mmCIF file of C-alpha atoms in Angstrom:
data_model
loop_
_atom_site.group_PDB
_atom_site.id
_atom_site.type_symbol
_atom_site.label_atom_id
_atom_site.label_comp_id
_atom_site.label_asym_id
_atom_site.label_seq_id
_atom_site.Cartn_x
_atom_site.Cartn_y
_atom_site.Cartn_z
ATOM 1 C CA MET Z 774 0.000 0.000 0.000
ATOM 2 C CA PRO Z 775 1.310 3.513 -0.761
ATOM 3 C CA ALA Z 776 2.959 4.934 2.339
ATOM 4 C CA ARG Z 777 2.925 8.608 1.362
ATOM 5 C CA VAL Z 778 0.000 10.186 -0.456
ATOM 6 C CA GLY Z 779 -0.120 13.512 -2.276
ATOM 7 C CA LEU Z 780 -3.402 15.408 -2.332
ATOM 8 C CA VAL Z 781 -3.945 17.856 -5.188
ATOM 9 C CA VAL Z 782 -6.763 20.413 -5.046
ATOM 10 C CA VAL Z 783 -7.443 22.899 -7.855
ATOM 11 C CA ASN Z 784 -8.990 26.009 -6.343
ATOM 12 C CA TYR Z 785 -10.880 28.685 -8.255
ATOM 13 C CA ASN Z 786 -12.719 31.317 -6.201
ATOM 14 C CA SER Z 787 -13.538 28.635 -3.651
ATOM 15 C CA ALA Z 788 -11.028 28.888 -0.801
ATOM 16 C CA HIS Z 789 -13.758 28.548 1.834
ATOM 17 C CA LEU Z 790 -14.712 25.187 0.332
ATOM 18 C CA THR Z 791 -11.081 24.138 0.022
ATOM 19 C CA ARG Z 792 -10.457 24.957 3.678
ATOM 20 C CA ALA Z 793 -13.474 22.877 4.754
ATOM 21 C CA LEU Z 794 -12.302 19.996 2.555
ATOM 22 C CA LEU Z 795 -8.827 20.033 4.077
ATOM 23 C CA ASP Z 796 -10.261 19.994 7.609
ATOM 24 C CA GLY Z 797 -11.383 16.434 6.911
ATOM 25 C CA VAL Z 798 -8.110 15.192 5.435
ATOM 26 C CA PRO Z 799 -6.444 13.830 8.620
ATOM 27 C CA ALA Z 800 -9.419 11.606 9.453
ATOM 28 C CA ALA Z 801 -9.753 10.558 5.791
ATOM 29 C CA LEU Z 802 -6.076 9.539 5.636
ATOM 30 C CA ASP Z 803 -6.540 7.475 8.800
ATOM 31 C CA GLY Z 804 -2.879 7.363 9.732
ATOM 32 C CA LEU Z 805 -1.308 7.621 6.275
ATOM 33 C CA GLU Z 806 1.265 10.339 5.657
ATOM 34 C CA GLY Z 807 -0.149 13.023 3.372
ATOM 35 C CA GLU Z 808 1.203 15.979 1.451
ATOM 36 C CA VAL Z 809 -1.253 18.669 0.341
ATOM 37 C CA VAL Z 810 -0.831 20.921 -2.700
ATOM 38 C CA VAL Z 811 -3.456 23.516 -3.603
ATOM 39 C CA VAL Z 812 -3.203 25.094 -7.037
ATOM 40 C CA ASP Z 813 -5.010 28.418 -7.260
ATOM 41 C CA ASN Z 814 -6.218 28.767 -10.848
ATOM 42 C CA GLY Z 815 -6.226 32.548 -11.051
ATOM 43 C CA SER Z 816 -8.921 33.213 -8.445
ATOM 44 C CA GLN Z 817 -10.332 36.717 -8.451
ATOM 45 C CA ASP Z 818 -11.585 36.674 -4.860
ATOM 46 C CA ASP Z 819 -9.583 36.497 -1.623
ATOM 47 C CA SER Z 820 -8.558 32.861 -2.197
ATOM 48 C CA LEU Z 821 -4.811 33.455 -2.068
ATOM 49 C CA GLU Z 822 -5.117 35.330 1.215
ATOM 50 C CA VAL Z 823 -7.267 32.568 2.714
ATOM 51 C CA LEU Z 824 -5.018 29.791 1.447
ATOM 52 C CA ALA Z 825 -1.963 31.535 2.907
ATOM 53 C CA THR Z 826 -3.433 30.995 6.387
ATOM 54 C CA LEU Z 827 -3.495 27.197 6.012
ATOM 55 C CA THR Z 828 -0.708 25.245 7.689
ATOM 56 C CA GLY Z 829 1.013 22.273 6.111
ATOM 57 C CA VAL Z 830 -0.233 23.199 2.642
ATOM 58 C CA THR Z 831 1.827 24.073 -0.433
ATOM 59 C CA VAL Z 832 0.016 26.756 -2.429
ATOM 60 C CA VAL Z 833 0.847 27.081 -6.129
ATOM 61 C CA PRO Z 834 -0.459 30.346 -7.667
ATOM 62 C CA SER Z 835 -1.322 29.962 -11.328
ATOM 63 C CA THR Z 836 -3.391 31.403 -14.147
ATOM 64 C CA ASN Z 837 -6.603 29.678 -15.156
ATOM 65 C CA GLU Z 838 -5.565 27.342 -17.955
ATOM 66 C CA GLY Z 839 -8.180 24.766 -17.015
ATOM 67 C CA TYR Z 840 -8.648 21.922 -14.559
ATOM 68 C CA ALA Z 841 -6.213 19.511 -16.227
ATOM 69 C CA ALA Z 842 -3.515 22.198 -16.296
ATOM 70 C CA GLY Z 843 -4.100 22.894 -12.615
ATOM 71 C CA LEU Z 844 -3.744 19.212 -11.777
ATOM 72 C CA ASN Z 845 -0.495 18.979 -13.735
ATOM 73 C CA ARG Z 846 0.961 21.926 -11.818
ATOM 74 C CA GLY Z 847 -0.080 20.391 -8.517
ATOM 75 C CA ILE Z 848 1.314 16.954 -9.345
ATOM 76 C CA ALA Z 849 4.611 18.518 -10.397
ATOM 77 C CA ALA Z 850 4.872 20.194 -6.973
ATOM 78 C CA LEU Z 851 4.529 16.933 -5.021
ATOM 79 C CA GLN Z 852 7.553 15.479 -3.242
ATOM 80 C CA ARG Z 853 8.303 11.758 -2.797
ATOM 81 C CA VAL Z 854 4.787 10.351 -3.007
ATOM 82 C CA ASP Z 855 3.689 6.811 -3.827
ATOM 83 C CA ALA Z 856 0.249 7.922 -5.022
ATOM 84 C CA TYR Z 857 -1.762 11.075 -5.448
ATOM 85 C CA VAL Z 858 -5.458 11.931 -5.109
ATOM 86 C CA ALA Z 859 -7.127 14.594 -7.256
ATOM 87 C CA LEU Z 860 -9.827 16.317 -5.195
ATOM 88 C CA ASN Z 861 -12.490 18.873 -6.068
ATOM 89 C CA PRO Z 862 -12.782 21.684 -3.479
ATOM 90 C CA ASP Z 863 -16.505 21.027 -2.905
ATOM 91 C CA LEU Z 864 -15.995 17.533 -1.466
ATOM 92 C CA ARG Z 865 -16.414 16.307 2.074
ATOM 93 C CA LEU Z 866 -14.369 13.237 2.966
ATOM 94 C CA ALA Z 867 -15.667 10.455 5.182
ATOM 95 C CA PRO Z 868 -13.219 9.163 7.815
ATOM 96 C CA GLY Z 869 -10.906 6.568 6.313
ATOM 97 C CA SER Z 870 -12.013 7.311 2.751
ATOM 98 C CA LEU Z 871 -8.602 8.264 1.356
ATOM 99 C CA ARG Z 872 -6.904 5.341 3.080
ATOM 100 C CA ARG Z 873 -9.390 2.891 1.553
ATOM 101 C CA LEU Z 874 -8.878 4.384 -1.899
ATOM 102 C CA VAL Z 875 -5.094 4.037 -1.858
ATOM 103 C CA GLU Z 876 -5.254 0.581 -0.257
ATOM 104 C CA ARG Z 877 -6.839 -0.659 -3.487
ATOM 105 C CA LEU Z 878 -3.999 0.614 -5.663
ATOM 106 C CA GLY Z 879 -1.497 -1.953 -6.840
ATOM 107 C CA GLU Z 880 -2.412 -5.569 -7.490
ATOM 108 C CA GLY Z 881 -6.136 -6.204 -7.738
ATOM 109 C CA PRO Z 882 -7.994 -9.298 -6.507
ATOM 110 C CA ASP Z 883 -7.671 -10.928 -9.936
ATOM 111 C CA GLY Z 884 -3.975 -10.129 -10.247
ATOM 112 C CA ALA Z 885 -4.554 -7.132 -12.530
ATOM 113 C CA ARG Z 886 -2.794 -3.821 -11.938
ATOM 114 C CA VAL Z 887 -5.096 -1.264 -10.311
ATOM 115 C CA GLY Z 888 -3.809 2.184 -11.227
ATOM 116 C CA ILE Z 889 -6.795 4.421 -10.485
ATOM 117 C CA THR Z 890 -9.455 4.132 -7.784
ATOM 118 C CA ALA Z 891 -12.720 6.034 -7.391
ATOM 119 C CA PRO Z 892 -14.939 6.302 -4.290
ATOM 120 C CA LEU Z 893 -18.663 6.089 -3.747
ATOM 121 C CA VAL Z 894 -19.884 9.646 -4.296
ATOM 122 C CA ARG Z 895 -22.959 10.997 -2.560
ATOM 123 C CA ASP Z 896 -24.781 14.213 -3.395
ATOM 124 C CA ALA Z 897 -25.428 16.812 -0.723
ATOM 125 C CA ASP Z 898 -28.817 15.255 0.109
ATOM 126 C CA GLY Z 899 -27.188 11.909 0.846
ATOM 127 C CA SER Z 900 -28.347 10.174 -2.337
ATOM 128 C CA THR Z 901 -25.912 8.125 -4.407
ATOM 129 C CA SER Z 902 -24.436 10.073 -7.300
ATOM 130 C CA TRP Z 903 -24.310 8.201 -10.606
ATOM 131 C CA SER Z 904 -20.555 8.737 -10.724
ATOM 132 C CA LEU Z 905 -19.628 5.634 -12.722
ATOM 133 C CA ARG Z 906 -19.516 5.850 -16.487
ATOM 134 C CA ARG Z 907 -19.162 3.702 -19.576
ATOM 135 C CA ASP Z 908 -16.977 4.631 -22.517
ATOM 136 C CA PRO Z 909 -18.614 7.117 -24.909
ATOM 137 C CA SER Z 910 -19.978 5.626 -28.124
ATOM 138 C CA LEU Z 911 -22.205 6.528 -31.037
ATOM 139 C CA LEU Z 912 -25.193 4.681 -29.583
ATOM 140 C CA ARG Z 913 -24.672 6.346 -26.210
ATOM 141 C CA SER Z 914 -24.777 9.785 -27.836
ATOM 142 C CA CYS Z 915 -28.333 9.366 -29.110
ATOM 143 C CA GLY Z 916 -30.131 10.533 -25.960
ATOM 144 C CA LEU Z 917 -31.612 7.154 -25.048
ATOM 145 C CA GLY Z 918 -29.875 6.778 -21.700
ATOM 146 C CA SER Z 919 -33.196 6.783 -19.858
ATOM 147 C CA THR Z 920 -33.838 3.282 -21.230
ATOM 148 C CA GLY Z 921 -31.272 1.989 -18.767
ATOM 149 C CA ARG Z 922 -29.682 -0.253 -21.387
ATOM 150 C CA PRO Z 923 -25.886 -0.272 -21.057
ATOM 151 C CA ALA Z 924 -25.385 -0.028 -24.825
ATOM 152 C CA LEU Z 925 -27.380 3.214 -24.872
ATOM 153 C CA SER Z 926 -26.240 4.929 -21.677
ATOM 154 C CA GLU Z 927 -22.877 6.351 -20.675
ATOM 155 C CA TYR Z 928 -24.120 6.764 -17.112
ATOM 156 C CA VAL Z 929 -24.214 3.660 -14.914
ATOM 157 C CA ARG Z 930 -27.577 3.955 -13.153
ATOM 158 C CA ASP Z 931 -27.959 0.420 -11.792
ATOM 159 C CA PRO Z 932 -27.927 0.720 -7.961
ATOM 160 C CA GLN Z 933 -26.337 -2.715 -7.710
ATOM 161 C CA ALA Z 934 -23.244 -1.413 -9.480
ATOM 162 C CA TYR Z 935 -22.648 0.931 -6.537
ATOM 163 C CA SER Z 936 -22.890 -1.801 -3.894
ATOM 164 C CA HIS Z 937 -19.654 -3.675 -4.578
ATOM 165 C CA ALA Z 938 -16.057 -3.045 -5.620
ATOM 166 C CA HIS Z 939 -15.253 -3.735 -9.271
ATOM 167 C CA ALA Z 940 -13.404 -2.528 -12.347
ATOM 168 C CA VAL Z 941 -15.118 0.242 -14.351
ATOM 169 C CA ASP Z 942 -14.537 2.091 -17.614
ATOM 170 C CA TRP Z 943 -14.118 5.462 -15.911
ATOM 171 C CA ALA Z 944 -15.524 7.533 -13.077
ATOM 172 C CA LEU Z 945 -16.320 11.118 -12.178
ATOM 173 C CA GLY Z 946 -13.118 13.100 -11.694
ATOM 174 C CA ALA Z 947 -14.173 14.804 -8.442
ATOM 175 C CA CYS Z 948 -12.055 12.321 -6.489
ATOM 176 C CA LEU Z 949 -9.596 9.918 -8.100
ATOM 177 C CA ALA Z 950 -6.584 8.203 -6.522
ATOM 178 C CA VAL Z 951 -3.710 7.322 -8.850
ATOM 179 C CA SER Z 952 -0.637 5.232 -8.100
ATOM 180 C CA TRP Z 953 2.603 7.034 -8.863
ATOM 181 C CA GLU Z 954 3.734 4.205 -11.143
ATOM 182 C CA CYS Z 955 0.528 4.472 -13.140
ATOM 183 C CA ALA Z 956 0.790 8.266 -13.290
ATOM 184 C CA GLN Z 957 4.327 8.075 -14.679
ATOM 185 C CA GLU Z 958 3.216 5.671 -17.411
ATOM 186 C CA ILE Z 959 0.159 7.734 -18.397
ATOM 187 C CA GLY Z 960 1.945 11.063 -18.436
ATOM 188 C CA PRO Z 961 0.316 14.448 -17.795
ATOM 189 C CA TRP Z 962 -3.380 15.203 -17.934
ATOM 190 C CA ASP Z 963 -4.371 16.480 -21.382
ATOM 191 C CA GLU Z 964 -4.588 20.270 -21.078
ATOM 192 C CA SER Z 965 -6.466 20.658 -24.355
ATOM 193 C CA TYR Z 966 -9.564 19.772 -22.329
ATOM 194 C CA PHE Z 967 -10.151 22.979 -20.379
ATOM 195 C CA LEU Z 968 -12.930 21.298 -18.400
ATOM 196 C CA TYR Z 969 -14.873 18.057 -18.948
ATOM 197 C CA SER Z 970 -13.640 14.842 -20.607
ATOM 198 C CA GLU Z 971 -10.171 15.190 -19.081
ATOM 199 C CA GLU Z 972 -10.911 12.395 -16.586
ATOM 200 C CA THR Z 973 -12.460 10.225 -19.319
ATOM 201 C CA ASP Z 974 -9.319 10.621 -21.411
ATOM 202 C CA TYR Z 975 -7.052 9.951 -18.409
ATOM 203 C CA CYS Z 976 -8.845 6.749 -17.379
ATOM 204 C CA MET Z 977 -8.973 5.465 -20.952
ATOM 205 C CA ARG Z 978 -5.259 6.088 -21.378
ATOM 206 C CA ALA Z 979 -4.592 4.152 -18.165
ATOM 207 C CA ARG Z 980 -6.604 1.213 -19.474
ATOM 208 C CA ASP Z 981 -4.725 1.376 -22.785
ATOM 209 C CA LEU Z 982 -1.577 0.657 -20.764
ATOM 210 C CA GLY Z 983 -3.068 -2.324 -18.936
ATOM 211 C CA TRP Z 984 -4.133 -0.566 -15.740
ATOM 212 C CA GLN Z 985 -7.553 -1.075 -14.186
ATOM 213 C CA VAL Z 986 -9.832 1.720 -13.013
ATOM 214 C CA TRP Z 987 -11.396 0.439 -9.797
ATOM 215 C CA PHE Z 988 -14.551 1.508 -7.951
ATOM 216 C CA GLU Z 989 -14.237 1.241 -4.157
ATOM 217 C CA PRO Z 990 -17.572 1.856 -2.347
ATOM 218 C CA ALA Z 991 -15.959 1.465 1.088
ATOM 219 C CA ALA Z 992 -14.396 4.870 0.405
ATOM 220 C CA GLU Z 993 -17.137 7.488 0.562
ATOM 221 C CA VAL Z 994 -17.175 11.209 -0.237
ATOM 222 C CA THR Z 995 -19.921 13.814 -0.476
ATOM 223 C CA HIS Z 996 -19.949 16.100 -3.507
ATOM 224 C CA GLU Z 997 -21.728 19.239 -2.366
ATOM 225 C CA GLY Z 998 -21.883 20.644 -5.885
ATOM 226 C CA GLY Z 999 -22.874 17.344 -7.468
ATOM 227 C CA GLY Z 1000 -26.446 18.276 -8.320
ATOM 228 C CA SER Z 1001 -25.915 21.904 -9.253
ATOM 229 C CA GLY Z 1002 -26.062 21.561 -13.057
ATOM 230 C CA VAL Z 1003 -24.031 23.582 -15.541
ATOM 231 C CA SER Z 1004 -24.243 26.952 -17.266
ATOM 232 C CA ASP Z 1005 -24.773 27.435 -21.000
ATOM 233 C CA ALA Z 1006 -21.048 27.976 -21.534
ATOM 234 C CA LEU Z 1007 -20.098 24.895 -19.522
ATOM 235 C CA HIS Z 1008 -22.632 22.759 -21.371
ATOM 236 C CA GLU Z 1009 -21.105 23.870 -24.677
ATOM 237 C CA MET Z 1010 -17.683 22.873 -23.414
ATOM 238 C CA GLN Z 1011 -18.995 19.540 -22.174
ATOM 239 C CA VAL Z 1012 -20.553 18.660 -25.529
ATOM 240 C CA LEU Z 1013 -17.633 19.791 -27.710
ATOM 241 C CA ASN Z 1014 -15.032 18.075 -25.567
ATOM 242 C CA ARG Z 1015 -16.928 14.807 -25.860
ATOM 243 C CA VAL Z 1016 -16.853 15.069 -29.667
ATOM 244 C CA ARG Z 1017 -13.149 15.933 -29.504
ATOM 245 C CA LEU Z 1018 -12.420 12.911 -27.302
ATOM 246 C CA VAL Z 1019 -14.373 10.481 -29.475
ATOM 247 C CA ARG Z 1020 -12.748 11.718 -32.691
ATOM 248 C CA ARG Z 1021 -9.297 11.282 -31.180
ATOM 249 C CA ARG Z 1022 -10.098 7.805 -29.922
ATOM 250 C CA ARG Z 1023 -12.148 6.427 -32.802
ATOM 251 C CA GLY Z 1024 -10.984 8.293 -35.902
ATOM 252 C CA THR Z 1025 -12.410 10.876 -38.276
ATOM 253 C CA ALA Z 1026 -15.285 8.883 -39.806
ATOM 254 C CA TYR Z 1027 -16.593 7.782 -36.429
ATOM 255 C CA GLY Z 1028 -16.046 11.319 -35.154
ATOM 256 C CA TRP Z 1029 -18.240 12.767 -37.908
ATOM 257 C CA ALA Z 1030 -20.999 10.273 -37.073
ATOM 258 C CA TYR Z 1031 -20.715 11.113 -33.377
ATOM 259 C CA LEU Z 1032 -20.832 14.826 -34.211
ATOM 260 C CA GLY Z 1033 -24.019 14.299 -36.217
ATOM 261 C CA ALA Z 1034 -25.707 12.323 -33.445
ATOM 262 C CA SER Z 1035 -24.680 14.881 -30.815
ATOM 263 C CA THR Z 1036 -25.924 17.771 -32.933
ATOM 264 C CA ALA Z 1037 -29.262 16.045 -33.514
ATOM 265 C CA GLN Z 1038 -29.716 15.526 -29.808
ATOM 266 C CA GLU Z 1039 -28.845 19.138 -28.973
ATOM 267 C CA LEU Z 1040 -31.254 20.402 -31.668
ATOM 268 C CA TRP Z 1041 -34.015 18.163 -30.321
ATOM 269 C CA TRP Z 1042 -33.675 19.695 -26.875
ATOM 270 C CA ALA Z 1043 -33.298 23.186 -28.366
ATOM 271 C CA ALA Z 1044 -36.647 22.727 -30.126
ATOM 272 C CA LYS Z 1045 -38.177 22.264 -26.691
ATOM 273 C CA GLY Z 1046 -36.956 25.726 -25.710
ATOM 274 C CA ASN Z 1047 -33.666 24.880 -24.009
ATOM 275 C CA ARG Z 1048 -31.298 27.753 -24.723
ATOM 276 C CA ARG Z 1049 -28.133 25.991 -23.655
ATOM 277 C CA ASN Z 1050 -28.752 23.197 -26.176
ATOM 278 C CA ARG Z 1051 -29.216 25.728 -28.972
ATOM 279 C CA ARG Z 1052 -25.868 27.267 -28.082
ATOM 280 C CA ALA Z 1053 -24.181 23.858 -28.028
ATOM 281 C CA ALA Z 1054 -25.686 22.864 -31.394
ATOM 282 C CA LEU Z 1055 -24.438 26.067 -33.003
ATOM 283 C CA ALA Z 1056 -20.988 25.564 -31.509
ATOM 284 C CA LEU Z 1057 -20.861 22.023 -32.881
ATOM 285 C CA VAL Z 1058 -21.482 23.041 -36.503
ATOM 286 C CA VAL Z 1059 -20.216 26.639 -36.647
ATOM 287 C CA PRO Z 1060 -16.598 26.910 -35.431
ATOM 288 C CA SER Z 1061 -16.820 30.699 -35.106
ATOM 289 C CA ARG Z 1062 -19.539 30.299 -32.471
ATOM 290 C CA ARG Z 1063 -17.274 28.338 -30.130
ATOM 291 C CA SER Z 1064 -15.890 30.007 -27.044
ATOM 292 C CA ALA Z 1065 -12.108 30.228 -26.691
ATOM 293 C CA LYS Z 1066 -12.135 27.611 -23.926
ATOM 294 C CA SER Z 1067 -14.092 25.200 -26.140
ATOM 295 C CA SER Z 1068 -11.791 25.644 -29.112
ATOM 296 C CA ARG Z 1069 -8.670 23.976 -27.774
ATOM 297 C CA GLY Z 1070 -7.460 21.230 -30.064
ATOM 298 C CA SER Z 1071 -9.262 19.907 -33.105
ATOM 299 C CA VAL Z 1072 -13.049 19.588 -33.110
ATOM 300 C CA LEU Z 1073 -15.053 18.529 -36.150
ATOM 301 C CA PRO Z 1074 -15.670 20.346 -38.385
ATOM 302 C CA GLN Z 1075 -12.367 22.162 -38.732
#
């Protein structure tokens, strides 16, 4: 089991949440040695002043180049760790949760290499968050996830899947533990994803290298922002980054088909009066309508 664990938090105008998160770290580590790095992604509030009051924390001031970039800066600042845990500021950690996550890293029960572990995530009301995901596919982009059929849904909504430890395709990036060996093989987080799809890409790259992504329900966290939804701009970024990821993974022809299915779904919701879907549909087919943060890297059409 990793003896020394690095904790990386990317803060953006949320120092009060970060401070509350870190208050729970000693109990969550349950005796493990931890090193905490907080990357401030260009906050415009009093975050740097608040973070400066925290003891035992390395603060890395930065500009806002996105979540993946913030993680990379935090990981680079760690010293002598055997594993690291990426943590969103708006989490609350149950006692022993971080210890249970890192205990699963290494050799799995079937002899496979476990490189990434994810906890059971609860929303602020105590309900289970559907934090487990399947790989994106053309069928899963068609808006038929409510059928509950695995071939049609990226979200894993079967309650039984959250009752036992097992290997998964990928999991919500709010809290992920990564062995240092796995992290060195994967390389840095892909900074072309400003926000959204960076954890999908990271987990898929780990699996490409023979590492398992493991769900550990004995480790529990509460995601206070888990049910808060997204803004129009964030939804645009979410949709475009998914097309970008699929094109990179599956090739141009598949990417065009995925783009068409995604656009059709966004237009369907836009016809029902949803403004954010109209914005996303326009961004998918008209490059000039994409925000600067959504335009990193290649997205179909060029």
